[in-house]
Amino acid sequence: MKKYALIAGLLALGACRGTEEINGDMVFFAFDSAVVSDEAKKELMDQSLFMKQNRDINVIMEGHCDERGSTEYNLALGALRAGNAAHVLIKDGIEPERIKTISYGKERPQFTGTGERVWSLNRNATTVVAE
């Protein structure tokens, strides 16, 4: 019985960000899309809760893309991804001045390699805690 209580407690802690850092958290996007999925929205709501509990935290939302497409197109798509992710935080009550956005397009891949698995990882918005 203690084993089940311990597992339940650990799961509950994992579900609540409370004291966790959000630096480097990623939300992922479908190919050629900047639509925030329900799964991504849940992650962003967790980040919002953390930011509400830590009012001194400001973030940079980085928009990233996979290697396909032109530089210009991917910079624009990355900007949309970062902006849409930031909008979820703002809509939940985070002050806009606490969030900066930047697009790296395909110029700063976070995962190396090629193919759908790597491409899907590089299609993201990454939250970076500002110094």
PDB file of C-alpha atoms in Angstrom:
ATOM      1  CA  MET A   1       0.000   0.000   0.000  1.00  0.00           C
ATOM      2  CA  LYS A   2       2.868   2.395   0.802  1.00  0.00           C
ATOM      3  CA  LYS A   3       4.313   1.716  -2.631  1.00  0.00           C
ATOM      4  CA  TYR A   4       1.101   2.892  -4.339  1.00  0.00           C
ATOM      5  CA  ALA A   5       0.909   5.990  -2.137  1.00  0.00           C
ATOM      6  CA  LEU A   6       4.507   6.851  -3.007  1.00  0.00           C
ATOM      7  CA  ILE A   7       3.857   6.427  -6.736  1.00  0.00           C
ATOM      8  CA  ALA A   8       0.686   8.537  -6.517  1.00  0.00           C
ATOM      9  CA  GLY A   9       2.606  11.257  -4.661  1.00  0.00           C
ATOM     10  CA  LEU A  10       5.378  11.294  -7.247  1.00  0.00           C
ATOM     11  CA  LEU A  11       2.847  11.498 -10.069  1.00  0.00           C
ATOM     12  CA  ALA A  12       1.108  14.406  -8.345  1.00  0.00           C
ATOM     13  CA  LEU A  13       4.417  16.230  -7.961  1.00  0.00           C
ATOM     14  CA  GLY A  14       5.188  15.702 -11.632  1.00  0.00           C
ATOM     15  CA  ALA A  15       1.822  17.128 -12.633  1.00  0.00           C
ATOM     16  CA  CYS A  16       2.428  20.359 -10.706  1.00  0.00           C
ATOM     17  CA  ARG A  17       5.302  22.571 -11.799  1.00  0.00           C
ATOM     18  CA  GLY A  18       5.338  24.429  -8.473  1.00  0.00           C
ATOM     19  CA  THR A  19       9.081  24.715  -8.002  1.00  0.00           C
ATOM     20  CA  GLU A  20      10.303  23.394 -11.348  1.00  0.00           C
ATOM     21  CA  GLU A  21      12.248  25.529 -13.755  1.00  0.00           C
ATOM     22  CA  ILE A  22      10.721  26.226 -17.158  1.00  0.00           C
ATOM     23  CA  ASN A  23      14.006  27.075 -18.867  1.00  0.00           C
ATOM     24  CA  GLY A  24      14.295  25.047 -22.073  1.00  0.00           C
ATOM     25  CA  ASP A  25      10.706  23.776 -22.075  1.00  0.00           C
ATOM     26  CA  MET A  26       9.459  23.127 -25.607  1.00  0.00           C
ATOM     27  CA  VAL A  27       6.080  22.925 -27.261  1.00  0.00           C
ATOM     28  CA  PHE A  28       5.892  21.272 -30.650  1.00  0.00           C
ATOM     29  CA  PHE A  29       4.080  22.107 -33.879  1.00  0.00           C
ATOM     30  CA  ALA A  30       2.836  20.172 -36.879  1.00  0.00           C
ATOM     31  CA  PHE A  31       4.560  20.538 -40.235  1.00  0.00           C
ATOM     32  CA  ASP A  32       4.010  23.949 -41.831  1.00  0.00           C
ATOM     33  CA  SER A  33       1.856  25.093 -38.894  1.00  0.00           C
ATOM     34  CA  ALA A  34       1.922  27.609 -36.066  1.00  0.00           C
ATOM     35  CA  VAL A  35      -1.304  26.314 -34.490  1.00  0.00           C
ATOM     36  CA  VAL A  36      -0.899  25.641 -30.765  1.00  0.00           C
ATOM     37  CA  SER A  37      -2.162  22.112 -30.137  1.00  0.00           C
ATOM     38  CA  ASP A  38      -4.131  21.107 -27.047  1.00  0.00           C
ATOM     39  CA  GLU A  39      -1.046  19.278 -25.753  1.00  0.00           C
ATOM     40  CA  ALA A  40       1.123  22.359 -26.282  1.00  0.00           C
ATOM     41  CA  LYS A  41      -1.521  24.539 -24.636  1.00  0.00           C
ATOM     42  CA  LYS A  42      -1.416  22.332 -21.520  1.00  0.00           C
ATOM     43  CA  GLU A  43       2.366  22.715 -21.328  1.00  0.00           C
ATOM     44  CA  LEU A  44       2.100  26.478 -21.767  1.00  0.00           C
ATOM     45  CA  MET A  45      -0.542  26.678 -19.033  1.00  0.00           C
ATOM     46  CA  ASP A  46       1.911  24.913 -16.706  1.00  0.00           C
ATOM     47  CA  GLN A  47       4.530  27.503 -17.650  1.00  0.00           C
ATOM     48  CA  SER A  48       2.017  30.278 -17.007  1.00  0.00           C
ATOM     49  CA  LEU A  49       1.316  28.905 -13.539  1.00  0.00           C
ATOM     50  CA  PHE A  50       5.035  28.833 -12.804  1.00  0.00           C
ATOM     51  CA  MET A  51       5.390  32.440 -14.004  1.00  0.00           C
ATOM     52  CA  LYS A  52       2.457  33.537 -11.834  1.00  0.00           C
ATOM     53  CA  GLN A  53       4.145  31.948  -8.825  1.00  0.00           C
ATOM     54  CA  ASN A  54       7.506  33.500  -9.752  1.00  0.00           C
ATOM     55  CA  ARG A  55       6.766  37.095 -10.708  1.00  0.00           C
ATOM     56  CA  ASP A  56      10.464  37.910 -11.115  1.00  0.00           C
ATOM     57  CA  ILE A  57      10.762  35.465 -14.036  1.00  0.00           C
ATOM     58  CA  ASN A  58      10.740  36.874 -17.574  1.00  0.00           C
ATOM     59  CA  VAL A  59      11.074  34.682 -20.637  1.00  0.00           C
ATOM     60  CA  ILE A  60      12.154  34.682 -24.248  1.00  0.00           C
ATOM     61  CA  MET A  61       9.956  32.531 -26.478  1.00  0.00           C
ATOM     62  CA  GLU A  62      12.098  31.193 -29.320  1.00  0.00           C
ATOM     63  CA  GLY A  63      10.435  30.021 -32.534  1.00  0.00           C
ATOM     64  CA  HIS A  64      12.188  27.202 -34.387  1.00  0.00           C
ATOM     65  CA  CYS A  65      11.572  25.317 -37.639  1.00  0.00           C
ATOM     66  CA  ASP A  66      12.914  22.251 -39.397  1.00  0.00           C
ATOM     67  CA  GLU A  67      15.441  22.506 -42.202  1.00  0.00           C
ATOM     68  CA  ARG A  68      12.956  22.428 -45.069  1.00  0.00           C
ATOM     69  CA  GLY A  69      11.781  25.597 -46.806  1.00  0.00           C
ATOM     70  CA  SER A  70      13.473  28.921 -47.440  1.00  0.00           C
ATOM     71  CA  THR A  71      15.220  30.954 -44.754  1.00  0.00           C
ATOM     72  CA  GLU A  72      12.690  33.769 -45.105  1.00  0.00           C
ATOM     73  CA  TYR A  73       9.674  31.463 -44.872  1.00  0.00           C
ATOM     74  CA  ASN A  74      11.039  29.694 -41.806  1.00  0.00           C
ATOM     75  CA  LEU A  75      11.896  32.957 -40.045  1.00  0.00           C
ATOM     76  CA  ALA A  76       8.283  34.067 -40.531  1.00  0.00           C
ATOM     77  CA  LEU A  77       6.913  30.687 -39.407  1.00  0.00           C
ATOM     78  CA  GLY A  78       9.201  30.678 -36.356  1.00  0.00           C
ATOM     79  CA  ALA A  79       7.949  34.158 -35.455  1.00  0.00           C
ATOM     80  CA  LEU A  80       4.348  32.941 -35.669  1.00  0.00           C
ATOM     81  CA  ARG A  81       5.136  29.932 -33.482  1.00  0.00           C
ATOM     82  CA  ALA A  82       6.843  32.053 -30.832  1.00  0.00           C
ATOM     83  CA  GLY A  83       4.083  34.664 -30.968  1.00  0.00           C
ATOM     84  CA  ASN A  84       1.267  32.134 -30.731  1.00  0.00           C
ATOM     85  CA  ALA A  85       2.929  30.401 -27.775  1.00  0.00           C
ATOM     86  CA  ALA A  86       3.443  33.773 -26.070  1.00  0.00           C
ATOM     87  CA  HIS A  87      -0.188  34.666 -26.733  1.00  0.00           C
ATOM     88  CA  VAL A  88      -1.341  31.623 -24.754  1.00  0.00           C
ATOM     89  CA  LEU A  89       0.656  32.879 -21.752  1.00  0.00           C
ATOM     90  CA  ILE A  90      -0.664  36.427 -22.150  1.00  0.00           C
ATOM     91  CA  LYS A  91      -4.250  35.234 -22.511  1.00  0.00           C
ATOM     92  CA  ASP A  92      -3.802  33.379 -19.211  1.00  0.00           C
ATOM     93  CA  GLY A  93      -2.756  36.568 -17.440  1.00  0.00           C
ATOM     94  CA  ILE A  94       1.005  36.854 -17.888  1.00  0.00           C
ATOM     95  CA  GLU A  95       1.982  40.457 -18.532  1.00  0.00           C
ATOM     96  CA  PRO A  96       3.157  40.947 -22.140  1.00  0.00           C
ATOM     97  CA  GLU A  97       6.239  42.871 -21.006  1.00  0.00           C
ATOM     98  CA  ARG A  98       7.488  39.692 -19.292  1.00  0.00           C
ATOM     99  CA  ILE A  99       7.690  37.849 -22.631  1.00  0.00           C
ATOM    100  CA  LYS A 100       9.969  38.591 -25.567  1.00  0.00           C
ATOM    101  CA  THR A 101       9.789  36.616 -28.795  1.00  0.00           C
ATOM    102  CA  ILE A 102      12.441  35.764 -31.340  1.00  0.00           C
ATOM    103  CA  SER A 103      12.503  33.568 -34.417  1.00  0.00           C
ATOM    104  CA  TYR A 104      15.486  31.472 -35.343  1.00  0.00           C
ATOM    105  CA  GLY A 105      13.645  29.796 -38.209  1.00  0.00           C
ATOM    106  CA  LYS A 106      15.811  26.946 -39.404  1.00  0.00           C
ATOM    107  CA  GLU A 107      19.072  28.757 -38.631  1.00  0.00           C
ATOM    108  CA  ARG A 108      19.582  27.304 -35.125  1.00  0.00           C
ATOM    109  CA  PRO A 109      18.422  23.681 -35.152  1.00  0.00           C
ATOM    110  CA  GLN A 110      18.294  22.249 -31.655  1.00  0.00           C
ATOM    111  CA  PHE A 111      18.551  18.665 -32.865  1.00  0.00           C
ATOM    112  CA  THR A 112      20.991  17.511 -35.523  1.00  0.00           C
ATOM    113  CA  GLY A 113      20.303  15.096 -38.304  1.00  0.00           C
ATOM    114  CA  THR A 114      17.660  14.764 -40.939  1.00  0.00           C
ATOM    115  CA  GLY A 115      14.390  12.930 -41.367  1.00  0.00           C
ATOM    116  CA  GLU A 116      10.921  13.238 -39.871  1.00  0.00           C
ATOM    117  CA  ARG A 117      11.928  12.393 -36.287  1.00  0.00           C
ATOM    118  CA  VAL A 118      14.527  15.187 -36.134  1.00  0.00           C
ATOM    119  CA  TRP A 119      12.352  17.591 -38.125  1.00  0.00           C
ATOM    120  CA  SER A 120       9.432  17.100 -35.719  1.00  0.00           C
ATOM    121  CA  LEU A 121      11.689  17.932 -32.755  1.00  0.00           C
ATOM    122  CA  ASN A 122      12.972  21.105 -34.419  1.00  0.00           C
ATOM    123  CA  ARG A 123       9.431  22.416 -35.070  1.00  0.00           C
ATOM    124  CA  ASN A 124       8.994  24.060 -31.677  1.00  0.00           C
ATOM    125  CA  ALA A 125       8.734  27.098 -29.496  1.00  0.00           C
ATOM    126  CA  THR A 126      11.273  26.993 -26.682  1.00  0.00           C
ATOM    127  CA  THR A 127      10.885  28.935 -23.451  1.00  0.00           C
ATOM    128  CA  VAL A 128      14.128  30.450 -22.191  1.00  0.00           C
ATOM    129  CA  VAL A 129      14.300  32.226 -18.858  1.00  0.00           C
ATOM    130  CA  ALA A 130      15.745  35.701 -19.438  1.00  0.00           C
ATOM    131  CA  GLU A 131      18.739  36.682 -17.353  1.00  0.00           C
TER     132      GLU A 131
END
